[in-house]
């Protein structure tokens, strides 16, 4: 079997596929999703467009499942790229699931891929603007989110039910942890000659987002668009454009960073007209 550089794609949604299409040509792409049928559909679309994609079932909240996906990728060659676009939203899941998937699962994925990423490799994890909307944590809390061993993360005091208001607060904490975890893990990846960054998108048009636009929070989103500089939601391809910078040679001096791409919505939230 011919060896290829391998991209691991966690999450078979629109954003993940856009990033993989931008960066995955010529590579073996392993796409993992908790719903195998979603991974299979992404693989079908991409294979019909000339890519080389293998679908697998992958549960981001399970270390065993993550390791299985990594092992599948290693059958084809060296792990060269990671795109993590898996996760759940505040309207999709309870607090416990959000923390187990978005916070713990992302931390485990970055840790395990960091053990095998090849020299010159790069990773991007999709975070969210939500992490920027939460008041600052203490320096000690940030350090705990960044450096606590993964199996102890969910035992941290600030992540206990009594300290979490609702699913949105849990999501914000998870995304703040993503940002800090990327910084800490980028140091580990750097020892292997690889880089790791995060992208924090605002509202991106996907099938799920379209449902939200027409749901109970639709007016909230419309107001957000109206108040921000861009005046609209974003697209998956715009997120992929930032990922391309971060993952190819032009981004060779960028590691441990989180890029906010939200059309100016966060700036408007803090400093716009009230």
GROMACS .gro file of C-alpha atoms in nm:
model
  274
    1UNK     CA    1   0.000   0.000   0.000
    2UNK     CA    2   0.134   0.342  -0.097
    3UNK     CA    3   0.211   0.556   0.207
    4UNK     CA    4   0.061   0.904   0.226
    5UNK     CA    5   0.063   1.190   0.469
    6UNK     CA    6  -0.252   1.162   0.680
    7UNK     CA    7  -0.506   1.420   0.792
    8UNK     CA    8  -0.732   1.337   1.086
    9UNK     CA    9  -1.068   1.514   1.059
   10UNK     CA   10  -1.281   1.495   1.373
   11UNK     CA   11  -1.637   1.598   1.298
   12UNK     CA   12  -1.813   1.552   0.965
   13UNK     CA   13  -1.997   1.884   0.953
   14UNK     CA   14  -1.976   2.169   0.705
   15UNK     CA   15  -1.688   2.352   0.873
   16UNK     CA   16  -1.470   2.043   0.907
   17UNK     CA   17  -1.533   1.941   0.547
   18UNK     CA   18  -1.450   2.292   0.421
   19UNK     CA   19  -1.115   2.281   0.604
   20UNK     CA   20  -1.038   1.931   0.477
   21UNK     CA   21  -1.119   2.027   0.118
   22UNK     CA   22  -0.890   2.330   0.145
   23UNK     CA   23  -0.594   2.147   0.298
   24UNK     CA   24  -0.638   1.774   0.236
   25UNK     CA   25  -0.563   1.731  -0.134
   26UNK     CA   26  -0.304   1.461  -0.192
   27UNK     CA   27  -0.345   1.329   0.162
   28UNK     CA   28  -0.523   1.034   0.315
   29UNK     CA   29  -0.809   1.183   0.515
   30UNK     CA   30  -0.963   0.992   0.804
   31UNK     CA   31  -1.298   1.149   0.890
   32UNK     CA   32  -1.448   1.050   1.223
   33UNK     CA   33  -1.791   1.134   1.358
   34UNK     CA   34  -2.008   0.997   1.637
   35UNK     CA   35  -2.266   0.926   1.366
   36UNK     CA   36  -2.095   0.693   1.119
   37UNK     CA   37  -2.350   0.782   0.851
   38UNK     CA   38  -2.238   1.146   0.869
   39UNK     CA   39  -1.874   1.045   0.822
   40UNK     CA   40  -1.974   0.822   0.533
   41UNK     CA   41  -2.166   1.104   0.364
   42UNK     CA   42  -1.872   1.345   0.397
   43UNK     CA   43  -1.641   1.076   0.259
   44UNK     CA   44  -1.877   1.015  -0.034
   45UNK     CA   45  -1.892   1.383  -0.125
   46UNK     CA   46  -1.517   1.433  -0.098
   47UNK     CA   47  -1.420   1.110  -0.275
   48UNK     CA   48  -1.647   1.208  -0.563
   49UNK     CA   49  -1.455   1.537  -0.577
   50UNK     CA   50  -1.116   1.366  -0.608
   51UNK     CA   51  -1.007   1.334  -0.246
   52UNK     CA   52  -0.902   1.015  -0.064
   53UNK     CA   53  -1.124   0.980   0.241
   54UNK     CA   54  -1.197   0.694   0.481
   55UNK     CA   55  -1.492   0.727   0.724
   56UNK     CA   56  -1.482   0.594   1.080
   57UNK     CA   57  -1.704   0.614   1.385
   58UNK     CA   58  -1.541   0.837   1.648
   59UNK     CA   59  -1.673   0.957   1.983
   60UNK     CA   60  -1.480   1.265   2.093
   61UNK     CA   61  -1.567   1.201   2.458
   62UNK     CA   62  -1.387   0.863   2.453
   63UNK     CA   63  -1.009   0.829   2.467
   64UNK     CA   64  -1.040   0.474   2.334
   65UNK     CA   65  -1.236   0.597   2.033
   66UNK     CA   66  -0.986   0.875   1.966
   67UNK     CA   67  -0.696   0.628   1.981
   68UNK     CA   68  -0.880   0.398   1.740
   69UNK     CA   69  -0.913   0.682   1.488
   70UNK     CA   70  -0.543   0.767   1.523
   71UNK     CA   71  -0.450   0.401   1.471
   72UNK     CA   72  -0.663   0.389   1.156
   73UNK     CA   73  -0.475   0.689   1.021
   74UNK     CA   74  -0.135   0.538   1.100
   75UNK     CA   75  -0.216   0.243   0.872
   76UNK     CA   76  -0.174   0.478   0.575
   77UNK     CA   77   0.123   0.689   0.676
   78UNK     CA   78   0.244   0.965   0.909
   79UNK     CA   79  -0.009   1.186   1.086
   80UNK     CA   80   0.060   1.527   0.932
   81UNK     CA   81  -0.252   1.731   1.003
   82UNK     CA   82  -0.536   1.746   1.254
   83UNK     CA   83  -0.864   1.928   1.202
   84UNK     CA   84  -1.091   1.911   1.504
   85UNK     CA   85  -1.440   2.032   1.418
   86UNK     CA   86  -1.632   1.795   1.644
   87UNK     CA   87  -1.849   1.909   1.932
   88UNK     CA   88  -2.194   1.992   2.061
   89UNK     CA   89  -2.369   2.326   2.112
   90UNK     CA   90  -2.559   2.471   2.412
   91UNK     CA   91  -2.890   2.397   2.241
   92UNK     CA   92  -2.795   2.037   2.158
   93UNK     CA   93  -2.680   1.889   2.485
   94UNK     CA   94  -2.689   1.913   2.868
   95UNK     CA   95  -2.406   2.059   3.074
   96UNK     CA   96  -2.244   1.722   3.145
   97UNK     CA   97  -2.225   1.629   2.776
   98UNK     CA   98  -2.088   1.969   2.673
   99UNK     CA   99  -1.806   1.937   2.926
  100UNK     CA  100  -1.734   1.574   2.839
  101UNK     CA  101  -1.725   1.635   2.462
  102UNK     CA  102  -1.616   1.994   2.399
  103UNK     CA  103  -1.382   2.035   2.696
  104UNK     CA  104  -1.247   1.694   2.797
  105UNK     CA  105  -1.269   1.535   2.452
  106UNK     CA  106  -1.087   1.818   2.279
  107UNK     CA  107  -0.813   1.810   2.544
  108UNK     CA  108  -0.766   1.434   2.497
  109UNK     CA  109  -0.759   1.463   2.117
  110UNK     CA  110  -0.493   1.736   2.124
  111UNK     CA  111  -0.290   1.535   2.374
  112UNK     CA  112  -0.303   1.204   2.186
  113UNK     CA  113  -0.238   1.350   1.841
  114UNK     CA  114   0.045   1.551   1.994
  115UNK     CA  115   0.218   1.223   2.077
  116UNK     CA  116   0.227   1.112   1.712
  117UNK     CA  117   0.215   1.427   1.495
  118UNK     CA  118   0.499   1.422   1.246
  119UNK     CA  119   0.765   1.690   1.205
  120UNK     CA  120   0.631   1.983   1.008
  121UNK     CA  121   0.277   1.888   1.101
  122UNK     CA  122  -0.001   2.126   1.198
  123UNK     CA  123  -0.332   2.115   1.377
  124UNK     CA  124  -0.636   2.339   1.407
  125UNK     CA  125  -0.921   2.299   1.652
  126UNK     CA  126  -1.248   2.484   1.607
  127UNK     CA  127  -1.342   2.674   1.921
  128UNK     CA  128  -1.601   2.953   1.939
  129UNK     CA  129  -1.650   3.323   1.995
  130UNK     CA  130  -1.839   3.219   2.311
  131UNK     CA  131  -1.512   3.177   2.495
  132UNK     CA  132  -1.449   3.550   2.446
  133UNK     CA  133  -1.786   3.652   2.592
  134UNK     CA  134  -1.725   3.513   2.938
  135UNK     CA  135  -1.562   3.736   3.203
  136UNK     CA  136  -1.193   3.673   3.257
  137UNK     CA  137  -1.097   3.388   3.485
  138UNK     CA  138  -0.817   3.416   3.738
  139UNK     CA  139  -0.463   3.338   3.627
  140UNK     CA  140  -0.474   3.025   3.843
  141UNK     CA  141  -0.801   2.906   3.684
  142UNK     CA  142  -0.658   2.961   3.336
  143UNK     CA  143  -0.349   2.761   3.432
  144UNK     CA  144  -0.564   2.477   3.563
  145UNK     CA  145  -0.762   2.463   3.240
  146UNK     CA  146  -0.439   2.466   3.041
  147UNK     CA  147  -0.228   2.219   3.236
  148UNK     CA  148  -0.439   1.986   3.450
  149UNK     CA  149  -0.387   1.624   3.339
  150UNK     CA  150  -0.675   1.534   3.111
  151UNK     CA  151  -0.825   1.271   3.340
  152UNK     CA  152  -0.851   1.529   3.617
  153UNK     CA  153  -1.004   1.812   3.414
  154UNK     CA  154  -1.368   1.738   3.489
  155UNK     CA  155  -1.288   1.725   3.862
  156UNK     CA  156  -1.182   2.092   3.872
  157UNK     CA  157  -1.386   2.304   4.113
  158UNK     CA  158  -1.488   2.562   3.852
  159UNK     CA  159  -1.638   2.285   3.637
  160UNK     CA  160  -1.865   2.141   3.907
  161UNK     CA  161  -2.245   2.171   3.860
  162UNK     CA  162  -2.288   2.424   4.143
  163UNK     CA  163  -2.051   2.663   3.963
  164UNK     CA  164  -2.213   2.639   3.618
  165UNK     CA  165  -2.523   2.847   3.551
  166UNK     CA  166  -2.656   2.678   3.237
  167UNK     CA  167  -2.554   2.509   2.911
  168UNK     CA  168  -2.430   2.835   2.759
  169UNK     CA  169  -2.199   2.893   3.057
  170UNK     CA  170  -2.072   2.534   3.025
  171UNK     CA  171  -2.006   2.594   2.655
  172UNK     CA  172  -1.818   2.917   2.729
  173UNK     CA  173  -1.603   2.739   2.987
  174UNK     CA  174  -1.532   2.459   2.739
  175UNK     CA  175  -1.423   2.705   2.472
  176UNK     CA  176  -1.207   2.901   2.716
  177UNK     CA  177  -1.046   2.569   2.807
  178UNK     CA  178  -0.990   2.495   2.435
  179UNK     CA  179  -0.802   2.824   2.400
  180UNK     CA  180  -0.581   2.759   2.703
  181UNK     CA  181  -0.530   2.394   2.614
  182UNK     CA  182  -0.411   2.488   2.265
  183UNK     CA  183  -0.153   2.720   2.417
  184UNK     CA  184  -0.019   2.453   2.652
  185UNK     CA  185  -0.029   2.170   2.398
  186UNK     CA  186   0.142   2.384   2.133
  187UNK     CA  187   0.452   2.366   2.352
  188UNK     CA  188   0.436   1.985   2.345
  189UNK     CA  189   0.369   1.979   1.970
  190UNK     CA  190   0.659   2.219   1.919
  191UNK     CA  191   0.901   1.963   2.061
  192UNK     CA  192   0.805   1.741   1.766
  193UNK     CA  193   0.849   2.025   1.517
  194UNK     CA  194   0.474   2.072   1.476
  195UNK     CA  195   0.232   2.360   1.533
  196UNK     CA  196  -0.113   2.385   1.690
  197UNK     CA  197  -0.367   2.667   1.679
  198UNK     CA  198  -0.738   2.732   1.726
  199UNK     CA  199  -1.004   2.924   1.536
  200UNK     CA  200  -1.294   3.081   1.724
  201UNK     CA  201  -1.574   3.140   1.471
  202UNK     CA  202  -1.885   3.344   1.523
  203UNK     CA  203  -2.214   3.232   1.372
  204UNK     CA  204  -2.136   3.030   1.059
  205UNK     CA  205  -2.409   2.929   0.814
  206UNK     CA  206  -2.459   2.554   0.844
  207UNK     CA  207  -2.778   2.344   0.844
  208UNK     CA  208  -2.785   2.362   1.225
  209UNK     CA  209  -2.738   2.738   1.223
  210UNK     CA  210  -3.020   2.782   0.971
  211UNK     CA  211  -3.250   2.596   1.211
  212UNK     CA  212  -3.137   2.829   1.489
  213UNK     CA  213  -3.207   3.136   1.273
  214UNK     CA  214  -3.569   3.024   1.243
  215UNK     CA  215  -3.599   2.913   1.606
  216UNK     CA  216  -3.664   3.090   1.938
  217UNK     CA  217  -3.322   3.261   1.933
  218UNK     CA  218  -3.358   3.380   1.574
  219UNK     CA  219  -3.411   3.745   1.670
  220UNK     CA  220  -3.099   3.737   1.889
  221UNK     CA  221  -2.889   3.621   1.594
  222UNK     CA  222  -3.040   3.876   1.357
  223UNK     CA  223  -2.958   4.153   1.602
  224UNK     CA  224  -2.603   4.022   1.637
  225UNK     CA  225  -2.557   4.037   1.260
  226UNK     CA  226  -2.709   4.384   1.237
  227UNK     CA  227  -2.473   4.522   1.504
  228UNK     CA  228  -2.145   4.371   1.382
  229UNK     CA  229  -1.912   4.519   1.120
  230UNK     CA  230  -1.973   4.245   0.866
  231UNK     CA  231  -2.351   4.274   0.897
  232UNK     CA  232  -2.401   3.901   0.826
  233UNK     CA  233  -2.311   3.552   0.943
  234UNK     CA  234  -1.998   3.382   0.812
  235UNK     CA  235  -1.941   3.084   0.584
  236UNK     CA  236  -1.748   2.764   0.634
  237UNK     CA  237  -1.517   2.861   0.346
  238UNK     CA  238  -1.419   3.180   0.529
  239UNK     CA  239  -1.317   2.972   0.830
  240UNK     CA  240  -1.124   2.743   0.595
  241UNK     CA  241  -0.935   3.044   0.460
  242UNK     CA  242  -0.801   3.121   0.807
  243UNK     CA  243  -0.719   2.752   0.861
  244UNK     CA  244  -0.520   2.749   0.538
  245UNK     CA  245  -0.303   3.033   0.667
  246UNK     CA  246  -0.250   2.855   0.999
  247UNK     CA  247  -0.172   2.515   0.851
  248UNK     CA  248   0.051   2.587   0.553
  249UNK     CA  249   0.394   2.746   0.525
  250UNK     CA  250   0.265   3.101   0.547
  251UNK     CA  251   0.171   3.033   0.908
  252UNK     CA  252   0.504   2.882   1.006
  253UNK     CA  253   0.555   3.140   1.282
  254UNK     CA  254   0.207   3.094   1.433
  255UNK     CA  255   0.152   2.842   1.712
  256UNK     CA  256  -0.049   2.841   2.034
  257UNK     CA  257  -0.283   3.113   1.904
  258UNK     CA  258  -0.661   3.143   1.884
  259UNK     CA  259  -0.795   3.342   1.588
  260UNK     CA  260  -1.131   3.511   1.643
  261UNK     CA  261  -1.331   3.521   1.318
  262UNK     CA  262  -1.679   3.656   1.391
  263UNK     CA  263  -1.736   3.955   1.163
  264UNK     CA  264  -1.674   4.192   1.453
  265UNK     CA  265  -1.956   4.053   1.670
  266UNK     CA  266  -1.744   4.024   1.984
  267UNK     CA  267  -1.610   4.377   1.942
  268UNK     CA  268  -1.968   4.500   1.905
  269UNK     CA  269  -2.076   4.301   2.210
  270UNK     CA  270  -1.823   4.481   2.431
  271UNK     CA  271  -1.791   4.823   2.270
  272UNK     CA  272  -2.086   4.873   2.037
  273UNK     CA  273  -2.400   5.075   2.102
  274UNK     CA  274  -2.597   4.943   2.397
   0.00000   0.00000   0.00000
